[in-house]
XYZ file of C-alpha atoms in Angstrom:
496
model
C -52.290 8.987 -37.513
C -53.212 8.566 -41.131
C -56.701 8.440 -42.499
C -56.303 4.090 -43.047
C -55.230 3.699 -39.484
C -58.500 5.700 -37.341
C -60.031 2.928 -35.471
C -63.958 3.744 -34.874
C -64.982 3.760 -30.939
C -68.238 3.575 -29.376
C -68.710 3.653 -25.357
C -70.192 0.408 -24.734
C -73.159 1.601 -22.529
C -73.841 3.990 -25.049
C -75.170 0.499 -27.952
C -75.974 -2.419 -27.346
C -76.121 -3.621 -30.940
C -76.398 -7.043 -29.911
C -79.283 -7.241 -27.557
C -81.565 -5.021 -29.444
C -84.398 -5.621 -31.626
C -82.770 -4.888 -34.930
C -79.794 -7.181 -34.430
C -82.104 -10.413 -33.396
C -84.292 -9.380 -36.711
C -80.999 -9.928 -38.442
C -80.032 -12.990 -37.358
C -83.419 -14.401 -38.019
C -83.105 -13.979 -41.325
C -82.191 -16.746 -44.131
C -78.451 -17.784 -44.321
C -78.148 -16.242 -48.001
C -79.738 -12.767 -46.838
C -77.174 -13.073 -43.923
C -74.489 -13.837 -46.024
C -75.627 -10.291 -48.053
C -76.016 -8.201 -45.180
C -72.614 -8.964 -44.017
C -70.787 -8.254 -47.402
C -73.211 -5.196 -47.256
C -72.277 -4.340 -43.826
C -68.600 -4.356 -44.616
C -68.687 -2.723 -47.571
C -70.822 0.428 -45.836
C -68.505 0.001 -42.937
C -65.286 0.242 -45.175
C -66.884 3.488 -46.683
C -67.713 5.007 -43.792
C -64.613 4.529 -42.213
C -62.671 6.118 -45.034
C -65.195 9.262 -44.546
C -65.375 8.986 -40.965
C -65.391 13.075 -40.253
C -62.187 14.183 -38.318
C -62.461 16.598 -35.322
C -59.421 18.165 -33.164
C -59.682 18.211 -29.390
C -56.443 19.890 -27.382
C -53.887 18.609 -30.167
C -55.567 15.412 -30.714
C -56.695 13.954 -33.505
C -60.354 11.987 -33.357
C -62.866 10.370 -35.446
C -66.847 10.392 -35.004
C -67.828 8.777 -31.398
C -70.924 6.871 -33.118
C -69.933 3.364 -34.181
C -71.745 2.128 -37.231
C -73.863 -0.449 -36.456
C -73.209 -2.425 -39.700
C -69.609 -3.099 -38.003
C -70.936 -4.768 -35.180
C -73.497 -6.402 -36.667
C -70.997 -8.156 -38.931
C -68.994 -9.210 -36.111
C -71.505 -10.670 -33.940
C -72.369 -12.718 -37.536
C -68.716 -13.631 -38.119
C -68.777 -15.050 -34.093
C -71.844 -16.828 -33.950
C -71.926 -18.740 -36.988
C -68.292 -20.024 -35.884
C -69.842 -21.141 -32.712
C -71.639 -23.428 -34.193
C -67.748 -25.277 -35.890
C -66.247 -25.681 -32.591
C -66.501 -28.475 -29.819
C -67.716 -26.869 -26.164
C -65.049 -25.754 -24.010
C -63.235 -24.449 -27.165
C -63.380 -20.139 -27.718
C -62.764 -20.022 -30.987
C -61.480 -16.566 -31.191
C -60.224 -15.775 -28.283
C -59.843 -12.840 -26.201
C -56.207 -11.325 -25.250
C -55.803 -9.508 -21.759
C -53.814 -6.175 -21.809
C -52.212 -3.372 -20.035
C -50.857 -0.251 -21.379
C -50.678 1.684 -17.701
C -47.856 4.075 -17.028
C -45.799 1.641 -15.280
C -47.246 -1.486 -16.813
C -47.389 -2.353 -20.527
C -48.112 -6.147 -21.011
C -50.345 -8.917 -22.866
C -51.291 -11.901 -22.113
C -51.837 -14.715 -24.377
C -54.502 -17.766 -23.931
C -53.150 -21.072 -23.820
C -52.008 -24.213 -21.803
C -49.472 -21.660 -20.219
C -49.471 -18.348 -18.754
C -47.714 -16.151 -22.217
C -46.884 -13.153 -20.538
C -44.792 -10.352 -22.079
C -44.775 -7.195 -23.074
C -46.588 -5.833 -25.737
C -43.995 -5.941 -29.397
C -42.458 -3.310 -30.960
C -43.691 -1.603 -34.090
C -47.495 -2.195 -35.207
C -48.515 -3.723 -31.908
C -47.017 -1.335 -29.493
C -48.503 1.399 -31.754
C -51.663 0.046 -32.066
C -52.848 -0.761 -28.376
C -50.820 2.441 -27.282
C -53.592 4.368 -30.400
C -56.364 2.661 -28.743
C -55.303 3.123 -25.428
C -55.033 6.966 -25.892
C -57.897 7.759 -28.242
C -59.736 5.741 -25.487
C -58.575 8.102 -22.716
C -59.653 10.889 -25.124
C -62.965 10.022 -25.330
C -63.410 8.990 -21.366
C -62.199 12.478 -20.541
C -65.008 13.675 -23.234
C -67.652 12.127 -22.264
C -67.246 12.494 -18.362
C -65.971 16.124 -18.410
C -63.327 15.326 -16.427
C -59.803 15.529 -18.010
C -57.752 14.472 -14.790
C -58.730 10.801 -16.108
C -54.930 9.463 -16.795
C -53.176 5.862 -16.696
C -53.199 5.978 -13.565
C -56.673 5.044 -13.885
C -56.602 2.062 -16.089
C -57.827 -1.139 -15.180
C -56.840 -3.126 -18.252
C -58.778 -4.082 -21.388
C -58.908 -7.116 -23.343
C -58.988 -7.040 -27.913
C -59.311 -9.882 -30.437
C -59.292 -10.533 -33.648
C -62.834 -11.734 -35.751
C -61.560 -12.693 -38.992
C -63.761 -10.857 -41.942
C -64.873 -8.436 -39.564
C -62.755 -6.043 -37.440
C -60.386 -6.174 -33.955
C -62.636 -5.313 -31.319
C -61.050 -3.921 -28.076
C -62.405 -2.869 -24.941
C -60.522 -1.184 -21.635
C -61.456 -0.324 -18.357
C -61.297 2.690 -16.251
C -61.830 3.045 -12.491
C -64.441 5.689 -11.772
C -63.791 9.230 -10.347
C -65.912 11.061 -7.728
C -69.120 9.730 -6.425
C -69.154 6.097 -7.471
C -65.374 5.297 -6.960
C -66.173 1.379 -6.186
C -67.764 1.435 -10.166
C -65.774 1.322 -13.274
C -65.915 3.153 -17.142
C -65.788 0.719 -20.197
C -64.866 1.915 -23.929
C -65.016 0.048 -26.511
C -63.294 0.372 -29.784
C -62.828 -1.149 -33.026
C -61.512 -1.422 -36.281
C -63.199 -2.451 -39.528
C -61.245 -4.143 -41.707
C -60.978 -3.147 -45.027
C -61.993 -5.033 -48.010
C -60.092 -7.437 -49.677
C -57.098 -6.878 -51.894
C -55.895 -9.274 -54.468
C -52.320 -8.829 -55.916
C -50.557 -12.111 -58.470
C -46.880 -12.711 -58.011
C -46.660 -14.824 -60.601
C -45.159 -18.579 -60.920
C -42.530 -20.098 -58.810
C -41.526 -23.526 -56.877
C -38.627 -24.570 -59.122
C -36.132 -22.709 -57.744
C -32.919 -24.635 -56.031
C -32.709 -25.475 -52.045
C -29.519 -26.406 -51.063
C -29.959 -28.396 -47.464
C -27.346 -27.786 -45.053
C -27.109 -30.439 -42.208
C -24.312 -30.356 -39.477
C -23.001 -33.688 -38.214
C -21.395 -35.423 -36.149
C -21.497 -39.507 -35.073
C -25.465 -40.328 -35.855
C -24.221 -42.361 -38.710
C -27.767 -44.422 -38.585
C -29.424 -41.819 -38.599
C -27.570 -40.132 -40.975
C -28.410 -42.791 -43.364
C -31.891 -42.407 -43.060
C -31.872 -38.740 -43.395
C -29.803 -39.145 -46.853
C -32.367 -42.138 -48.075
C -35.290 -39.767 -47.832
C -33.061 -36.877 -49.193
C -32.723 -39.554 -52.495
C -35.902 -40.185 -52.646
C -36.988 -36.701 -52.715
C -34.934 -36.117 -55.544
C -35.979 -39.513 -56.981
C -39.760 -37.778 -56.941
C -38.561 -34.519 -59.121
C -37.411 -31.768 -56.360
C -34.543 -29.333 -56.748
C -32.132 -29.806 -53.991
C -29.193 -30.138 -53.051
C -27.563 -31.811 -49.632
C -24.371 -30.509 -48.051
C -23.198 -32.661 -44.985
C -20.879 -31.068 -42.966
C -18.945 -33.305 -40.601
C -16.938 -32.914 -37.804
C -14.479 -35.308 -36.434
C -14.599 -34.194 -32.020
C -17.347 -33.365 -30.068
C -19.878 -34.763 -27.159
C -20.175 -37.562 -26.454
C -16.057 -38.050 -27.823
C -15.170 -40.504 -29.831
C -12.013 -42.709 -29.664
C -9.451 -43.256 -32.830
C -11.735 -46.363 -33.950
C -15.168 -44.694 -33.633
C -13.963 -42.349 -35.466
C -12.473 -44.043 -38.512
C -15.915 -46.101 -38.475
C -17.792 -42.776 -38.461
C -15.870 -40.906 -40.749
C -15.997 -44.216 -43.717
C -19.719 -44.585 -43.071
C -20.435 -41.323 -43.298
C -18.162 -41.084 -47.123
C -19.856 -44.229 -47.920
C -23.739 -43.142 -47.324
C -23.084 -40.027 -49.712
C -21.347 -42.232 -52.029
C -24.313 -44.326 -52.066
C -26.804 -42.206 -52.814
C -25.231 -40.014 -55.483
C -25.073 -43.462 -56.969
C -28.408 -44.489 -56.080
C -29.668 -40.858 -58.119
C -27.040 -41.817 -60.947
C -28.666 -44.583 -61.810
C -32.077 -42.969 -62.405
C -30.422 -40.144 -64.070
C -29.571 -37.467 -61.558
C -26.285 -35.866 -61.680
C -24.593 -35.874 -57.794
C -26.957 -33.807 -55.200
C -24.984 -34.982 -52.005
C -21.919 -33.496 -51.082
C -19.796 -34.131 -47.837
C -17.535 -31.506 -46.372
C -15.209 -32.754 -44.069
C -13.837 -30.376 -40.893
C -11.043 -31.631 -37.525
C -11.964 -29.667 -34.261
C -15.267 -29.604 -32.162
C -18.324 -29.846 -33.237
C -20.255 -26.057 -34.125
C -23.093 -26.248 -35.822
C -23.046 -22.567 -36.353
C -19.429 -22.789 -37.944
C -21.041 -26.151 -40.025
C -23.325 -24.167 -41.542
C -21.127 -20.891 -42.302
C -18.826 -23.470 -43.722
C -21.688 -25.160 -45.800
C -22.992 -21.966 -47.129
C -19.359 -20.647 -48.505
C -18.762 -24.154 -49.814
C -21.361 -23.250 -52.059
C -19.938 -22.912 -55.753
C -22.977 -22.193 -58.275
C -23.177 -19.479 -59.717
C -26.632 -18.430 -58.704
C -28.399 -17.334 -55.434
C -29.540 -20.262 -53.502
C -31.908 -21.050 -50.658
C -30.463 -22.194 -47.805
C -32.616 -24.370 -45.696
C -30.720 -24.922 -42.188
C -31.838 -28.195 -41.062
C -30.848 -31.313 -38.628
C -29.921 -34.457 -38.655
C -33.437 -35.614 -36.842
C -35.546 -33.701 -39.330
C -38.195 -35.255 -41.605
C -39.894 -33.489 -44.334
C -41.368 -33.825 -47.847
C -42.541 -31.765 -50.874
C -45.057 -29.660 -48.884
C -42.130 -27.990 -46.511
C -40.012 -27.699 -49.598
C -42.439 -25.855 -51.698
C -43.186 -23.292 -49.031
C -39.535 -23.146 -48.043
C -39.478 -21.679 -51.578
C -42.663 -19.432 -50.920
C -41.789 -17.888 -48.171
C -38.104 -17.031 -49.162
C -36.951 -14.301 -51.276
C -33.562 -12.310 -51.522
C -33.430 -9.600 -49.346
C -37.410 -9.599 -48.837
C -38.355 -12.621 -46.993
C -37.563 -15.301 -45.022
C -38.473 -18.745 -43.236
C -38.392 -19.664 -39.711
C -41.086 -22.510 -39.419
C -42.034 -23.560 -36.234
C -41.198 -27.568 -35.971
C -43.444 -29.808 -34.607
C -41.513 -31.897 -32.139
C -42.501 -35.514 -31.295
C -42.642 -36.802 -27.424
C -40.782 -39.836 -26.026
C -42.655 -42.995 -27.796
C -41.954 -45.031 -25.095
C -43.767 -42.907 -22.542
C -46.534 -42.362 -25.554
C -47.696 -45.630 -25.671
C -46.846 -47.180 -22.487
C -49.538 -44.453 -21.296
C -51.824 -45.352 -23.499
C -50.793 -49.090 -23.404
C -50.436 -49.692 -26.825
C -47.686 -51.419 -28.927
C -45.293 -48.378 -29.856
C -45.450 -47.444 -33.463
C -42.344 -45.979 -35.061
C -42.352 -41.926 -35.563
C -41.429 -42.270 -39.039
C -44.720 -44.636 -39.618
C -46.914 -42.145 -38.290
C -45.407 -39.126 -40.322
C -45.554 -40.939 -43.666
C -49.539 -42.294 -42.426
C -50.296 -38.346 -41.695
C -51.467 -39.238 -38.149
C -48.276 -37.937 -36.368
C -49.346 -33.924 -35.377
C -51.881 -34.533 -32.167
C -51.322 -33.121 -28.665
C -50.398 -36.687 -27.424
C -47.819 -37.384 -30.125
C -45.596 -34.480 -29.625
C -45.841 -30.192 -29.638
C -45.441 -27.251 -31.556
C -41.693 -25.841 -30.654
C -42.733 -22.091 -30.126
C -39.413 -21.317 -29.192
C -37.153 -23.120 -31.372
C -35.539 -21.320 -34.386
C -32.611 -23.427 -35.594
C -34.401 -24.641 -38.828
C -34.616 -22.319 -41.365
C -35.086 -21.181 -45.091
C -32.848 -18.107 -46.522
C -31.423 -17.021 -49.571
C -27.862 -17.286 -49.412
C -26.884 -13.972 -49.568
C -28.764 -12.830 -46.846
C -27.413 -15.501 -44.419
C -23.732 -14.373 -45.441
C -24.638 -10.937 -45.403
C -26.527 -11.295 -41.839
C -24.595 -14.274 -40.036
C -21.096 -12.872 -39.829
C -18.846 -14.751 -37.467
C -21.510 -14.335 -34.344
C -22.147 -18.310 -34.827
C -18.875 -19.691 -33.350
C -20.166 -21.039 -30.673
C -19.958 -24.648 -29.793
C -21.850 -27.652 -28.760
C -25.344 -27.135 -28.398
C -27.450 -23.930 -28.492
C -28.097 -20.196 -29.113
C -26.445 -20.286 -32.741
C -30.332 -20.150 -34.096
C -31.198 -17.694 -31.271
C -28.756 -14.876 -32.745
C -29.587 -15.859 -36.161
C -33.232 -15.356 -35.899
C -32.427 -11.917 -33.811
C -30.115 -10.834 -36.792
C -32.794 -10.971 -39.214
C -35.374 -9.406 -36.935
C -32.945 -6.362 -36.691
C -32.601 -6.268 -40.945
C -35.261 -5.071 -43.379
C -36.059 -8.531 -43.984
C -39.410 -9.873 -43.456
C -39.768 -12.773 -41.474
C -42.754 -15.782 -42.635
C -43.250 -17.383 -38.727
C -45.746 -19.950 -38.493
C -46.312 -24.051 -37.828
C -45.457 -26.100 -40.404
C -46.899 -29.237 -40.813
C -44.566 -30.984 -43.072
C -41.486 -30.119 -40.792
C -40.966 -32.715 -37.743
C -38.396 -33.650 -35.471
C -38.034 -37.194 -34.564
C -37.396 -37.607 -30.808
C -33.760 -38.993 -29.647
C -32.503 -39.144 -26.480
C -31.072 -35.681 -25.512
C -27.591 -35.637 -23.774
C -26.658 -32.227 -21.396
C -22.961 -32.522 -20.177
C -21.679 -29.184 -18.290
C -18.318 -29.078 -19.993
C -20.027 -29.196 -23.426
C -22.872 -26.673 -22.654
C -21.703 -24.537 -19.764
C -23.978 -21.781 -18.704
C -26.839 -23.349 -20.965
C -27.257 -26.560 -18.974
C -30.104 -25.741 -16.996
C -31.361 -24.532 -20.718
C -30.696 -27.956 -21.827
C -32.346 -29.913 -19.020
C -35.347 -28.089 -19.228
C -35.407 -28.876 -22.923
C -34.900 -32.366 -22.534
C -37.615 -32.508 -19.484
C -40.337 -30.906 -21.485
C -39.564 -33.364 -24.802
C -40.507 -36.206 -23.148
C -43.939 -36.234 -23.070
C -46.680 -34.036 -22.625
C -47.869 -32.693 -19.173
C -50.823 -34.727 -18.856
C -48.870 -37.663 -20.055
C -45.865 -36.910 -17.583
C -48.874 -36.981 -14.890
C -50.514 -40.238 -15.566
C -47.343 -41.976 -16.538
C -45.886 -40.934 -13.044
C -49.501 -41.828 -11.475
C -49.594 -45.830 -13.219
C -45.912 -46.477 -12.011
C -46.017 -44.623 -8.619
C -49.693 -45.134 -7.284
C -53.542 -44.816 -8.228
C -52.779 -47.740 -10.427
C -56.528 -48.894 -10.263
C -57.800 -45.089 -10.956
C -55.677 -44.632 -14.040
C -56.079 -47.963 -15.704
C -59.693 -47.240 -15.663
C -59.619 -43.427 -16.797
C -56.701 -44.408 -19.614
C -59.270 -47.286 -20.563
C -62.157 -44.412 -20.941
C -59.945 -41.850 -22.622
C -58.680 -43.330 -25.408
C -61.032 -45.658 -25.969
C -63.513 -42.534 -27.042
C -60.399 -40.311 -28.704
């Protein structure tokens, strides 16, 4: 353990920081002497954790038992001024369940739904297995007893309090005498003071948008229009359709003439459309026979690729919207064998259920995205769990994708992607992105097209519909309790 990674640990019976004298003193004081203390606090706190004395116990390494009370001062200031920025019912820095027993190692997330899993690999495994241990350590210490093992852990709970430090605190059930009672240790880490680094001037560098098709020709059109008018409005990027002439639902000889001349004709369009304001060509269609893959569409889009340069590749769909924002941090969080971007997509519900619940006239997705009003919890949800669209440098995607994306139809391709670069040495920029939405369509699951991954697909079309509370009264005004919703739908969204 090195010297930046010692978290300090107090037992909690030992302080009570909070509830004493002192600490009320403190947070009677004036907001600007406050505001001092805390920087003060850190600062002290950041020093003495650097020169926090080290002492060995049976081939152990610890640091000092006594926990600074600057530390915890700060935190209880970084908490309860939050308090006062939230609307009740709302924790706004929540606490995370844990176990790190023998035969047990598992977290659990808050939220809507249970998030159970086991703790990750790497800094997270080694940091609650660190404060597990050193907490052990000091148990054993302070009882005298050193048959104290995992056995005896009840669990512990950590958080994170922005500023201030990642408190944790575990449970142990007691030995001896009072075996019905229980030990609590608390630990924490400071965090250090801030560190400031400049990496200079970017956001012109080229995005080349990939987008697999095949027989959405409306909404293929729309797609390219707001491609144009991107370009229209000064970005750097390039569109590569990729097009495929089979797949599900099939088309018959017709259909597919149709698709195939409107799809040549909406890229001819716009390159003429960006022509006439200057532009040289930005869309380019790639034409392939067989069934649809839109892993092999975007293997084929990336070698198609003839610049000279290293490009970003931003894996997208054809029921994507987006705008400047998403393009400038596609660029951000991308760099050539360094980083890369897997946003997570905000995914709009069923508008028909939307509004019928809320008995409104329905208003078009794309209206609500361009009047900034489309990201609420009624509207749609964050895809946690999705991974298909993405931002990469091209040659990391050639270098990482190899031929492990021939798979057909729908699914998986973005699963094995995202794996593949979890596995490299690049780093991986994971977080919501509120320029990045996909515009619900009706979802189609056939069993010859999707095989094994059709109960996948169901459940993905189920839970795109609407949200559970709107599944439940929209089931509720068509089935029964028509008189009891009408009249809590008439209170609910009259006050949101």
């Amino acid at each position: 353990m090195t010297w930046l990674s010692r978290p300090v640990f107090a037992i909690a019976a030992e302080r009570r920081y909070r509830s004493s004298g002192a600490a009320s003193a403190a947070l009677r004081m004036r907001p600007s002497r406050r505001l001092c203390l805390l920087a003060a606090g850190l600062a002290v706190a950041g020093a003495l954790f650097l020169l926090a004395p080290v002492t060995r116990d049976r081939g152990k390494t610890r640091v000092r038992r006594k926990l600074p009370e600057v530390v915890e001062l700060a935190a209880t200031e970084v908490e309860n001024n939050t308090r006062y920025d939230v609307p009740p019912g709302v924790e706004p820095y929540p606490w995370h369940y844990f176990e790190m027993s023998k035969g047990r190692k598992m977290v659990i997330e808050p939220g809507a739904e249970e998030t159970r899993r086991g703790p990750r690999r790497g800094p997270e495994l080694d940091e609650l297995s660190a404060v597990f241990n050193i907490s052990l350590a000091e148990l054993q210490q302070r009882t005298g007893n050193a048959n104290y093992s995992s056995a005896d852990t009840l669990g512990g709970r950590y958080r994170l309090l922005p500023g201030a430090a990642v408190q944790y605190e575990l449970y142990f059930a007691s030995r001896g005498d009072s075996r019905s009672g229980f030990h609590t240790v608390r630990v924490t880490r400071p965090l250090q003071p801030l560190r400031v680094e400049y990496y200079g001037l970017g956001g012109h560098e080229l995005v080349n948008v990939l987008l697999p098709y095949y027989s959405r020709l409306e909404t293929l059109r729309q797609f390219v229009g707001r491609f144009a008018a991107l370009v229209e409005a000064g970005e750097e990027a390039v569109l590569t359709v990729i097009r495929y002439t089979d797949g599900f639902p099939s088309m018959d000889a017709e259909q597919q003439r149709r698709d195939a001349e409107g799809a040549a004709e909406v890229v001819r369009q716009a390159n003429s459309r960006l022509a006439a304001h200057g532009a040289a060509p930005r869309v380019r269609l790639i034409e392939r026979t067989g069934t649809f893959s839109r892993g092999l569409a975007l293997m084929e889009g990336a070698r198609a690729w003839d610049g000279e340069e290293d490009v970003i590749l931003f894996l997208c769909d054809v029921d994507m919207v987006f705008g400047s924002e998403f393009l400038q941090r596609c660029r951000a969080n991308t760099a050539p064998a360094r980083q890369a971007y897997f946003p997570i997509v905000f995914s709009t519900y069923n508008p028909a259920i939307v509004y019928s619940v809320q008995n409104k006239p329905v208003v078009p997705i794309l209206t609500s995205y361009e009047q900034g009003t489309v990201i609420n919890q009624e509207m749609g949800a964050w895809t946690t769990f999705g991974f298909g669209m993405s931002c990469q440098y091209r040659s990391d995607f050639q270098r990482l994708s190899g031929q492990f994306l021939n798979i057909t139809g729908w699914g998986l391709e973005d699963v094995k992607l995202y794996q593949r670069f979890q596995k490299s040495d690049v780093e991986i920029v994971r977080m919501t992105d509120p320029d990045l939405v996909h515009i619900y369509h009706k979802k189609e699951c056939n069993k010859r097209e999707v095989g094994k991954r059709f109960n996948s697909c169901l459940r993905s079309k189920a839970v795109k519909e609407s949200s559970q509370l709107g599944w439940g009264l929209w089931v509720y005004k068509n089935v029964g309790d028509t008189a009891d919703v009408e009249n809590f739908l008439l209170q609910y969204y009259s006050n949101g």
